[in-house]
Amino acid sequence: MKYSIFFLFAFCSLIGFATDFRLSDPKDIALAPVQNNIRNVLDLSGIWRFKKDSLNIGEKMQWYKGLSDSRAIAVPGSWNAQYDDMRDYLDWVWYETETYVPSSWKGQKIFIRVNDATYSAKIWVNGKPLGYHEGCHVPFAFDITKHVNWGVANKLVIQVENQLSPERVPTGNVQGGSFQSFPASNYDFFPYSGLNRSVVLFSVPSSYLRDITIKPSFEGSKGALNVTVESVGGINKGRVYVHGQGKTIEVPLVFKNNRANVGVVIPDVRLWCPEDPYLYDVKVVLGEGNEQMDIYNLKTGVRTVSVNEKSILLNGKPIFLKGFGRHEDFPALGRSSSNSVIIKDFGLMKWAGANSFRTTHYPYDEENYNLADREGFLVIGETPGVGLYFAGDGDSLEKRQQAMTRYIEEMMLRDKNHPSIIMWCVANEPGENAQIGKMGYSSDEVKEKAYNQFEKLFKQVRKRDNTRLVMYVGVMFGPTDWFNLTDVIAINRYWGWYSSPGNIELGAKTISTELDRLHNKFKKPCMVTEFGADAQAGMHSVNPEMFTEEYQKEFIKAYLDVADSKDFVTGMHVWNLADFKTSQGLIRFGSYNLKGVFTRDRRPKLAAWYLRKRWNGQ
Ligand code: BDP
């Protein structure tokens, strides 16, 4: 009897614990935190306390009550980049900080939003378990209202780990995977870990706007914004104001079950495009007259995206995407966000004459999209689905599929209102198997299963958004049936580098033949989403030789010439804007991928000067 009571107690406390920790609700990230007359934001960036927990004993030892023997760490920041003894460490760590919550926030709902914890995180506020999240490069948020202590400091503790696993996305530690690297990421960039982006507190009124979705369209000179608003709190009236070109259009909102939808017509619309990225100011108000409960402002552009057999069409006209794949990567920052680096990289892309980039291989810090809207960049928004494959035992496949489903939801909730995003990229170089070289040899059963799983992800994206194109990026030797699912045939190709190394001429011939074949088969516009060669800055040769700046330049030139000769090629993205850190491996000298046309510290190589000349038409 004595024992059964003990076990019952132990069981209940376990259950109690499990229910206390809940998974974050994606809807809580739908609107970026803002400071206005009603809403508040408190950015917690700064130096936090930090402690390694290699034995994962912290929770048992109640470290969530406060860390002893901690060291300092910058948030945002990647722990691997800040401490040399932590470079390859991917297991558990703890972060802690303290903050007052301003008394003027009393009566509002208060949330914590973590903009990226790579890979999984658990949060405690004032020693109380709050919740958890899995997945990197997307934010998550929790309502902390009932845990806040007023008039004193509040303790925030976050446990994070970034273990590499075939069950996760991106995948890692994959047996027989394509990459033989240390750490064993199944992708070609360093697994920078931790709170890579800011952590903020924000407040909203008790009845508030939870989500706003704006879908633009136009016919002739008449523009339209279809605005869907979701609210919390049962208020049934509101208003949308669209301001642009010196005029304000006002439309009432009527909520039914906390949801309202209106069409706003804009006569003489000024369309958004790279040459004139005109943005309208949208203000959504919950409540009427003096009873304005909540207000949210955002900027949007009116533009359409479609395709014909040969081109991507922006506002009905063919457009050519010139640009780059990039990484959030910089010395000492690792993967942590920095507005300075964002501004610098946008400047360099403009300098080189680019009009486009893909968020390789994960959703970027939100400021990238705000700036792209404003500067007129055409963006391909990509999920963290890199190193993805559909073979393997059911359990790990199911877990990867769940992770992808969640990523798509979170990415689209966060990024849906940016006019700069013209395409969603479901995955980069997915495979039937984990090993690229063996992809063409999958059994019919594996092929079919892979196709079906992948198709579900495409359907999910299209169901949420019928205003943008959907694609994935195909790998060399990879399956081509999947292009049936896409609007644009996008391929990464390195003929003349990984295959027929040293022979640019043969590489160019191969890509040329392949593009023709793909276009003939699918009758869709084609894009080379990655092509490039490693170049060690300062290494030269008279005749182009691999790893020299001359070879990189000639390689890029040859591919661009091929693209120019085909009217169905709708875009060319050079891999990569800048050199970046990756895991150690035989083909990664100094553990860098050197395919940047700029060095990691953003100095131009020969190829950057070449692109500037070519893309600016000089
Ligand atoms: C492509 C990958 C990219 C790599 C690149 C390379 O999409 O992440 O960095 O190859 O090998 O296959 O440089």
XYZ file of C-alpha atoms and ligand atoms in Angstrom:
631
model
C 0.000 0.000 0.000
C 2.761 2.320 1.093
C 4.550 1.641 -2.212
C 1.459 2.092 -4.361
C 0.833 5.519 -2.836
C 4.434 6.388 -3.543
C 4.118 5.246 -7.179
C 0.828 7.083 -7.579
C 2.496 10.232 -6.296
C 5.475 9.727 -8.605
C 3.148 9.073 -11.551
C 1.035 12.161 -10.842
C 4.030 14.410 -10.520
C 5.291 13.051 -13.835
C 1.948 13.693 -15.497
C 1.709 17.082 -13.824
C 5.104 17.949 -15.185
C 4.235 16.746 -18.666
C 1.062 18.799 -18.809
C 2.821 21.895 -17.441
C 5.140 21.902 -20.429
C 3.068 22.556 -23.477
C 4.058 22.929 -27.076
C 3.918 26.518 -28.331
C 0.872 27.557 -30.361
C 1.993 28.659 -33.858
C -0.821 31.245 -33.993
C 1.023 33.252 -31.329
C 3.743 34.158 -33.857
C 1.404 35.312 -36.611
C 1.987 39.025 -35.992
C 5.470 40.364 -35.288
C 5.685 42.217 -31.959
C 5.416 45.990 -32.417
C 5.523 49.099 -30.280
C 2.599 51.446 -30.851
C 0.140 53.373 -28.763
C -1.417 50.185 -27.407
C 1.063 47.342 -27.860
C 4.509 47.149 -26.241
C 7.811 45.404 -26.887
C 10.809 44.894 -24.617
C 13.894 43.510 -26.362
C 15.936 41.322 -24.007
C 19.085 41.309 -26.175
C 22.250 41.647 -24.148
C 24.592 39.548 -22.071
C 22.818 36.603 -20.429
C 24.108 33.919 -18.034
C 24.996 30.593 -19.625
C 25.903 27.102 -18.481
C 26.800 23.852 -20.208
C 24.880 20.738 -19.117
C 26.613 17.861 -20.904
C 25.039 15.251 -18.585
C 21.551 16.754 -18.898
C 21.159 16.979 -15.132
C 20.031 20.611 -15.024
C 16.331 19.968 -14.831
C 16.713 17.445 -12.021
C 19.026 19.869 -10.220
C 16.440 22.645 -10.684
C 18.714 24.950 -12.639
C 15.542 26.684 -13.798
C 15.529 28.381 -10.382
C 18.836 30.066 -11.215
C 22.256 29.136 -12.580
C 25.309 28.938 -10.355
C 28.850 29.116 -11.844
C 27.535 30.519 -15.077
C 29.470 32.367 -17.733
C 28.468 35.289 -19.908
C 26.909 34.856 -23.330
C 25.546 37.275 -25.905
C 21.912 36.918 -26.955
C 21.397 36.892 -29.865
C 24.434 34.751 -30.545
C 25.640 31.265 -31.448
C 27.424 29.589 -28.555
C 29.781 27.740 -30.962
C 31.061 31.063 -32.299
C 31.481 32.771 -28.931
C 33.467 30.113 -27.055
C 36.215 28.039 -28.658
C 35.735 25.219 -26.144
C 32.079 25.072 -27.229
C 32.733 25.006 -30.980
C 31.538 21.431 -31.599
C 29.288 21.165 -28.541
C 25.667 20.488 -29.494
C 24.152 19.091 -26.277
C 22.190 20.807 -23.523
C 22.904 24.320 -22.303
C 21.035 26.774 -20.094
C 20.445 30.497 -20.561
C 19.222 32.853 -17.870
C 18.335 36.512 -17.621
C 16.235 38.787 -15.454
C 13.918 41.596 -16.391
C 11.335 43.914 -14.930
C 8.020 44.064 -16.726
C 6.977 47.744 -16.912
C 4.024 48.464 -14.619
C 2.319 50.276 -17.513
C 1.773 46.815 -19.069
C -0.564 45.772 -16.222
C -3.938 44.588 -17.480
C -2.500 43.481 -20.839
C -1.619 40.001 -22.007
C 2.137 39.452 -21.903
C 4.028 37.078 -24.147
C 7.606 35.949 -24.499
C 8.756 35.461 -28.088
C 11.975 33.593 -28.891
C 12.901 34.368 -32.463
C 15.120 31.302 -32.884
C 16.326 28.616 -30.508
C 18.303 26.067 -32.486
C 17.137 23.308 -32.140
C 14.840 22.566 -29.232
C 14.033 24.693 -26.205
C 12.180 24.568 -22.889
C 11.274 27.727 -21.003
C 10.705 28.567 -17.337
C 9.478 31.905 -15.988
C 10.117 32.601 -12.312
C 10.801 28.898 -11.820
C 7.487 27.824 -13.426
C 7.553 25.551 -16.463
C 6.071 27.339 -19.455
C 6.482 25.242 -22.578
C 8.706 23.893 -25.299
C 9.383 24.200 -28.998
C 11.241 22.087 -31.538
C 12.769 23.426 -34.723
C 15.201 26.102 -35.800
C 15.033 29.492 -37.566
C 11.372 30.064 -36.749
C 10.019 31.901 -33.719
C 7.752 30.661 -30.967
C 5.831 32.470 -28.249
C 4.041 31.821 -24.962
C 1.541 33.774 -22.894
C 3.323 34.440 -19.569
C 0.751 36.830 -18.052
C -0.089 34.709 -15.038
C 3.570 34.114 -14.172
C 4.671 37.769 -14.148
C 5.780 39.306 -10.837
C 5.164 43.063 -10.730
C 7.589 45.513 -9.173
C 10.437 42.997 -8.980
C 12.748 41.306 -11.474
C 11.423 38.236 -13.306
C 13.722 35.307 -13.985
C 13.657 33.792 -17.486
C 15.450 30.500 -18.033
C 15.730 28.662 -21.355
C 17.250 25.244 -21.908
C 18.445 24.590 -25.473
C 20.101 21.690 -27.298
C 21.016 21.095 -30.918
C 21.643 17.364 -31.206
C 21.957 16.141 -34.771
C 19.500 13.411 -35.594
C 17.962 11.712 -38.617
C 14.566 12.354 -37.017
C 15.032 16.114 -37.205
C 14.965 18.663 -39.980
C 17.570 19.566 -41.034
C 18.790 16.016 -40.648
C 22.025 14.978 -38.975
C 23.954 11.864 -37.948
C 22.520 10.056 -40.934
C 24.043 6.619 -41.490
C 25.400 6.493 -45.025
C 24.430 10.152 -45.563
C 25.976 12.239 -48.299
C 28.215 14.307 -46.085
C 31.126 12.819 -44.207
C 31.669 15.679 -41.860
C 32.322 16.641 -38.275
C 30.004 17.642 -36.626
C 27.869 15.169 -38.556
C 25.357 17.556 -40.104
C 23.646 16.143 -43.181
C 23.885 19.589 -44.783
C 26.646 21.961 -45.790
C 26.666 24.697 -43.160
C 27.841 24.764 -39.574
C 25.257 23.651 -36.983
C 25.443 26.929 -35.077
C 23.392 26.531 -31.926
C 21.503 28.456 -29.308
C 19.505 31.662 -29.165
C 20.619 32.886 -32.573
C 18.001 35.626 -32.718
C 16.522 38.043 -30.215
C 14.205 37.180 -27.336
C 11.523 39.775 -26.611
C 8.605 40.327 -24.283
C 5.561 41.882 -25.877
C 2.123 42.872 -24.705
C -1.277 43.053 -26.359
C -4.611 44.237 -24.966
C -6.999 41.650 -23.509
C -9.066 41.705 -26.729
C -6.584 41.758 -29.568
C -5.748 41.164 -33.215
C -4.217 37.744 -33.499
C -3.590 37.399 -37.208
C -3.872 39.482 -40.373
C -3.527 37.989 -43.849
C -3.365 40.261 -46.869
C -3.680 38.878 -50.376
C -3.082 41.414 -53.155
C -4.366 41.370 -56.745
C -5.155 43.850 -59.517
C -7.023 44.195 -62.775
C -6.083 47.044 -65.056
C -5.572 50.078 -62.876
C -7.755 48.714 -60.068
C -5.841 47.107 -57.183
C -7.376 44.999 -54.442
C -6.308 43.774 -51.041
C -8.168 40.844 -49.587
C -7.758 41.268 -45.832
C -8.589 38.508 -43.361
C -8.388 39.363 -39.677
C -8.551 37.016 -36.702
C -9.104 38.370 -33.230
C -9.387 37.233 -29.643
C -11.991 38.573 -27.228
C -15.309 38.672 -29.113
C -15.326 42.335 -30.234
C -17.387 42.417 -33.413
C -16.404 45.695 -35.083
C -13.259 47.081 -36.545
C -11.794 48.965 -39.466
C -9.080 48.682 -42.108
C -7.282 51.778 -43.380
C -5.104 51.560 -46.475
C -2.934 54.587 -47.007
C -0.910 55.284 -50.142
C -0.220 57.932 -52.755
C -1.618 60.626 -50.486
C -5.002 58.953 -50.020
C -6.564 56.804 -47.311
C -9.199 54.191 -48.021
C -11.306 53.121 -45.066
C -13.344 49.919 -44.905
C -15.382 48.622 -41.917
C -14.759 45.154 -40.505
C -17.490 42.952 -39.088
C -16.327 40.011 -37.028
C -18.196 36.756 -36.792
C -16.665 34.212 -34.443
C -13.582 36.430 -34.129
C -12.980 36.471 -37.852
C -13.543 39.160 -40.473
C -12.795 39.394 -44.161
C -12.968 42.394 -46.496
C -11.837 43.394 -49.936
C -10.232 46.821 -50.181
C -10.273 48.328 -53.651
C -7.448 50.699 -54.588
C -8.215 52.792 -57.677
C -5.164 53.820 -59.748
C -3.019 51.318 -57.936
C 0.742 51.746 -57.876
C 2.151 48.235 -58.285
C 5.100 46.829 -56.353
C 8.098 45.752 -58.468
C 11.924 45.806 -58.138
C 12.205 49.129 -60.000
C 9.460 50.734 -57.892
C 8.893 48.785 -54.661
C 5.947 50.903 -53.613
C 4.456 49.992 -50.244
C 1.008 50.817 -48.917
C 0.464 51.363 -45.178
C -2.244 49.129 -43.786
C -3.724 49.862 -40.377
C -6.144 47.411 -38.788
C -8.189 48.572 -35.822
C -10.180 46.344 -33.486
C -13.193 48.195 -32.044
C -14.766 51.471 -33.136
C -14.704 55.164 -32.286
C -13.307 55.741 -28.807
C -13.386 52.007 -28.158
C -10.269 51.170 -30.191
C -9.038 48.076 -28.374
C -6.106 47.165 -30.594
C -4.209 48.580 -33.543
C -1.745 46.893 -35.864
C 0.177 48.556 -38.704
C 1.966 46.828 -41.515
C 3.270 47.598 -44.962
C 2.314 45.705 -48.054
C 2.681 45.912 -51.815
C 0.259 45.134 -54.608
C 1.701 42.677 -57.101
C 0.850 39.361 -58.680
C 3.047 36.363 -59.439
C 2.282 33.750 -62.057
C 4.028 31.575 -64.651
C 3.743 30.660 -68.271
C 5.693 27.923 -70.049
C 8.873 29.972 -70.178
C 8.891 32.634 -67.494
C 7.949 33.765 -64.068
C 5.585 36.709 -64.480
C 5.534 39.603 -62.049
C 2.456 41.738 -62.572
C 1.880 39.779 -65.759
C 5.318 40.541 -67.246
C 8.280 38.154 -67.561
C 10.962 38.733 -64.975
C 14.479 37.339 -64.733
C 15.825 36.537 -61.263
C 19.490 37.566 -60.909
C 20.941 36.869 -57.543
C 22.340 34.578 -54.925
C 21.874 31.879 -52.389
C 23.062 33.191 -49.047
C 23.656 32.173 -45.439
C 23.210 33.909 -42.135
C 26.889 33.570 -41.321
C 29.593 35.970 -40.200
C 32.817 35.765 -38.145
C 32.180 35.714 -34.372
C 28.431 36.022 -34.979
C 28.019 32.487 -36.275
C 24.372 32.366 -37.318
C 23.192 35.122 -35.014
C 21.229 37.953 -36.501
C 22.831 41.327 -37.053
C 21.120 44.248 -38.740
C 24.548 45.550 -39.773
C 25.300 42.376 -41.726
C 21.835 42.411 -43.296
C 22.307 45.995 -44.489
C 25.831 45.194 -45.685
C 24.680 42.124 -47.658
C 21.801 43.966 -49.289
C 24.268 46.665 -50.303
C 26.610 44.083 -51.811
C 23.794 42.376 -53.696
C 22.750 45.717 -55.176
C 26.366 46.550 -55.976
C 26.602 43.275 -57.910
C 23.381 44.057 -59.797
C 21.232 41.351 -58.173
C 17.457 41.656 -57.874
C 16.749 38.433 -56.009
C 17.851 35.879 -53.409
C 16.723 32.601 -51.889
C 16.699 32.237 -48.103
C 19.007 29.212 -48.282
C 18.440 26.958 -46.359
C 15.991 28.255 -43.743
C 13.744 31.239 -43.022
C 15.915 34.279 -42.249
C 15.674 36.942 -39.590
C 12.530 38.975 -40.301
C 14.413 42.193 -41.039
C 15.615 40.594 -44.295
C 12.066 40.500 -45.622
C 11.209 44.006 -44.375
C 14.238 45.316 -46.205
C 13.524 43.235 -49.311
C 9.981 44.681 -49.421
C 11.429 48.157 -49.221
C 14.366 47.648 -51.601
C 12.473 45.630 -54.193
C 14.228 42.263 -53.920
C 12.404 39.186 -55.189
C 12.706 36.515 -52.535
C 12.321 32.748 -52.582
C 11.335 31.853 -49.022
C 12.717 28.455 -48.080
C 11.864 26.102 -45.186
C 14.639 24.473 -43.107
C 14.001 21.338 -45.206
C 17.591 20.630 -46.204
C 19.143 17.162 -46.080
C 15.558 15.853 -46.192
C 14.859 12.317 -47.371
C 11.834 10.064 -47.417
C 13.281 6.579 -47.009
C 14.107 4.944 -43.673
C 12.073 3.447 -40.899
C 8.513 4.691 -40.498
C 9.083 6.363 -37.190
C 11.872 8.715 -38.196
C 10.172 9.409 -41.527
C 6.971 10.333 -39.687
C 8.888 12.633 -37.333
C 10.579 14.427 -40.226
C 7.234 14.796 -41.931
C 5.734 16.304 -38.771
C 8.672 18.693 -38.452
C 8.220 19.797 -42.070
C 4.470 20.304 -41.632
C 5.087 22.466 -38.606
C 7.876 24.452 -40.327
C 5.622 25.228 -43.272
C 2.907 26.435 -40.932
C 5.253 28.579 -38.836
C 7.166 30.034 -41.782
C 4.006 30.948 -43.673
C 2.325 32.415 -40.602
C 5.334 34.632 -39.976
C 6.183 35.653 -43.542
C 2.912 35.622 -45.496
C 2.435 39.389 -45.845
C 5.720 40.257 -47.545
C 5.310 41.337 -51.170
C 8.996 40.508 -51.733
C 8.341 36.782 -51.300
C 7.249 35.529 -54.693
C 7.850 31.797 -54.249
C 7.849 29.302 -51.407
C 10.559 26.668 -51.590
C 9.407 23.500 -49.828
C 12.839 21.865 -49.616
C 16.391 22.080 -50.884
C 17.702 18.951 -52.613
C 15.409 16.399 -50.961
C 16.066 12.770 -51.764
C 14.328 9.446 -51.736
C 17.373 8.113 -49.918
C 19.766 9.908 -47.643
C 22.607 9.403 -50.065
C 22.540 11.587 -53.130
C 24.586 9.180 -55.254
C 22.053 6.391 -54.680
C 18.908 8.386 -55.310
C 18.240 7.190 -58.813
C 18.383 3.588 -57.566
C 15.494 3.612 -55.083
C 12.949 0.812 -55.228
C 9.554 1.620 -56.726
C 8.021 1.325 -53.285
C 10.404 3.916 -51.810
C 9.900 6.187 -54.816
C 6.139 6.076 -54.456
C 6.204 6.651 -50.728
C 8.572 9.602 -51.174
C 6.414 11.131 -53.879
C 3.277 10.871 -51.745
C 4.889 12.351 -48.664
C 6.376 15.211 -50.635
C 3.103 15.888 -52.405
C 1.395 16.371 -49.020
C 3.826 19.196 -48.209
C 3.145 20.904 -51.536
C -0.598 20.636 -50.949
C -0.204 22.189 -47.508
C 1.623 25.211 -48.974
C -0.826 25.692 -51.841
C -3.834 25.413 -49.534
C -2.536 28.271 -47.387
C -1.444 30.518 -50.210
C -2.757 30.681 -53.763
C -1.031 33.994 -54.520
C 2.540 32.740 -54.812
C 4.449 30.087 -56.719
C 5.621 26.868 -55.090
C 8.807 24.988 -55.902
C 11.529 22.789 -54.482
C 15.163 22.599 -55.520
C 16.332 19.437 -57.282
C 19.744 17.903 -56.701
C 22.194 16.489 -59.266
C 21.288 12.845 -59.964
C 18.083 13.325 -57.957
C 14.518 12.342 -58.866
C 12.844 14.440 -61.554
C 9.231 13.161 -61.251
C 8.779 15.614 -58.404
C 8.922 18.505 -60.880
C 5.317 17.561 -61.697
C 4.450 19.208 -58.382
C 6.184 22.533 -58.969
C 5.523 25.804 -60.803
C 9.166 26.296 -61.738
C 11.884 23.721 -62.432
C 14.655 24.716 -60.029
C 17.952 22.859 -60.035
C 21.295 23.132 -58.256
C 24.099 22.142 -60.602
C 27.847 21.766 -60.303
C 28.864 20.140 -63.608
C 32.465 21.303 -64.009
C 33.027 21.167 -60.267
C 31.897 18.027 -58.410
C 31.372 16.245 -61.714
C 33.911 16.652 -64.543
C 36.064 18.780 -62.221
C 38.365 21.242 -63.986
C 36.410 21.100 -67.245
C 34.208 24.173 -67.456
C 33.456 23.609 -71.128
C 32.071 20.137 -70.498
C 30.193 21.429 -67.429
C 28.480 24.111 -69.528
C 27.557 21.582 -72.214
C 26.054 19.271 -69.623
C 23.913 21.947 -67.983
C 22.793 23.118 -71.396
C 21.609 19.647 -72.459
C 19.980 19.026 -69.126
C 18.023 22.283 -69.158
C 16.742 21.502 -72.652
C 15.682 18.030 -71.579
C 13.862 19.246 -68.460
C 12.074 22.017 -70.299
C 10.988 19.721 -73.123
C 9.613 17.249 -70.644
C 7.802 19.545 -68.197
C 7.095 22.673 -70.255
C 7.749 24.876 -67.246
C 10.177 27.784 -66.773
C 13.574 26.715 -65.462
C 15.915 28.272 -62.970
C 19.397 27.326 -61.802
C 19.086 28.005 -58.077
C 22.727 27.160 -57.342
C 25.875 27.030 -59.444
C 29.407 28.027 -58.526
C 32.945 26.996 -57.705
C 35.129 27.311 -54.612
C 37.793 30.002 -54.859
C 40.418 30.810 -52.279
C 40.644 34.613 -52.308
C 44.070 35.610 -53.615
C 44.729 32.366 -55.488
C 45.297 32.993 -59.199
C 46.281 31.221 -62.394
C 46.665 32.287 -66.027
C 44.572 29.386 -67.298
C 41.601 28.874 -64.991
C 42.357 26.182 -62.438
C 40.091 24.874 -59.708
C 40.097 26.940 -56.483
C 41.456 30.070 -58.209
C 39.451 33.259 -58.575
C 39.782 32.921 -62.374
C 38.167 29.474 -62.373
C 35.237 30.672 -60.266
C 34.686 33.629 -62.579
C 34.916 31.545 -65.769
C 32.596 28.906 -64.319
C 29.948 31.504 -63.475
C 30.363 33.165 -66.873
C 29.915 29.866 -68.729
C 26.670 29.050 -66.874
C 25.292 32.566 -67.394
C 26.082 32.296 -71.122
C 24.130 29.037 -71.310
C 21.172 30.665 -69.540
C 21.237 33.620 -71.932
C 20.923 31.257 -74.865
C 17.598 29.798 -73.643
C 14.397 31.790 -73.465
C 12.838 29.419 -70.910
C 15.456 30.112 -68.218
C 13.821 32.482 -65.771
C 16.539 32.962 -63.196
C 20.143 32.292 -62.183
C 21.266 32.324 -58.531
C 24.996 32.107 -57.924
C 26.086 29.946 -54.996
C 26.951 31.812 -52.762
C 26.996 35.508 -51.939
C 29.817 34.997 -49.402
C 32.122 32.241 -48.132
C 30.633 30.528 -45.103
C 31.550 28.236 -42.256
C 30.588 24.593 -42.457
C 31.404 21.322 -40.697
C 34.893 19.877 -41.149
C 35.316 17.554 -44.108
C 37.755 16.579 -46.839
C 36.256 18.900 -49.425
C 35.928 21.856 -47.072
C 39.350 23.481 -46.725
C 39.590 25.249 -43.355
C 35.975 24.118 -42.808
C 34.748 26.798 -45.167
C 32.628 26.585 -48.240
C 34.546 28.977 -50.502
C 31.937 29.413 -53.207
C 31.230 32.976 -52.094
C 31.873 35.689 -54.646
C 32.709 37.704 -51.535
C 34.927 36.431 -48.737
C 33.383 35.679 -45.372
C 34.285 39.215 -44.277
C 32.695 40.561 -47.457
C 35.636 41.486 -49.700
C 34.979 40.957 -53.437
C 36.652 38.201 -55.427
C 37.129 38.472 -59.189
C 33.699 36.890 -59.773
C 31.954 39.644 -57.806
C 33.498 42.306 -60.047
C 32.517 40.229 -63.054
C 28.867 39.947 -61.935
C 28.741 43.665 -61.237
C 29.771 44.294 -64.814
C 27.510 41.690 -66.359
C 24.369 42.181 -64.301
C 24.523 45.945 -64.451
C 24.830 45.662 -68.211
C 28.164 47.478 -68.321
C 24.397 22.178 -52.818
C 23.725 22.524 -51.499
C 24.442 23.624 -50.737
C 25.936 23.365 -50.742
C 26.422 23.326 -52.172
C 27.939 23.092 -52.279
O 22.386 22.910 -51.709
O 23.944 23.705 -49.429
O 26.644 24.292 -49.975
O 25.788 22.255 -52.803
O 28.352 21.946 -52.306
O 24.179 20.879 -53.132
O 28.687 24.056 -52.294
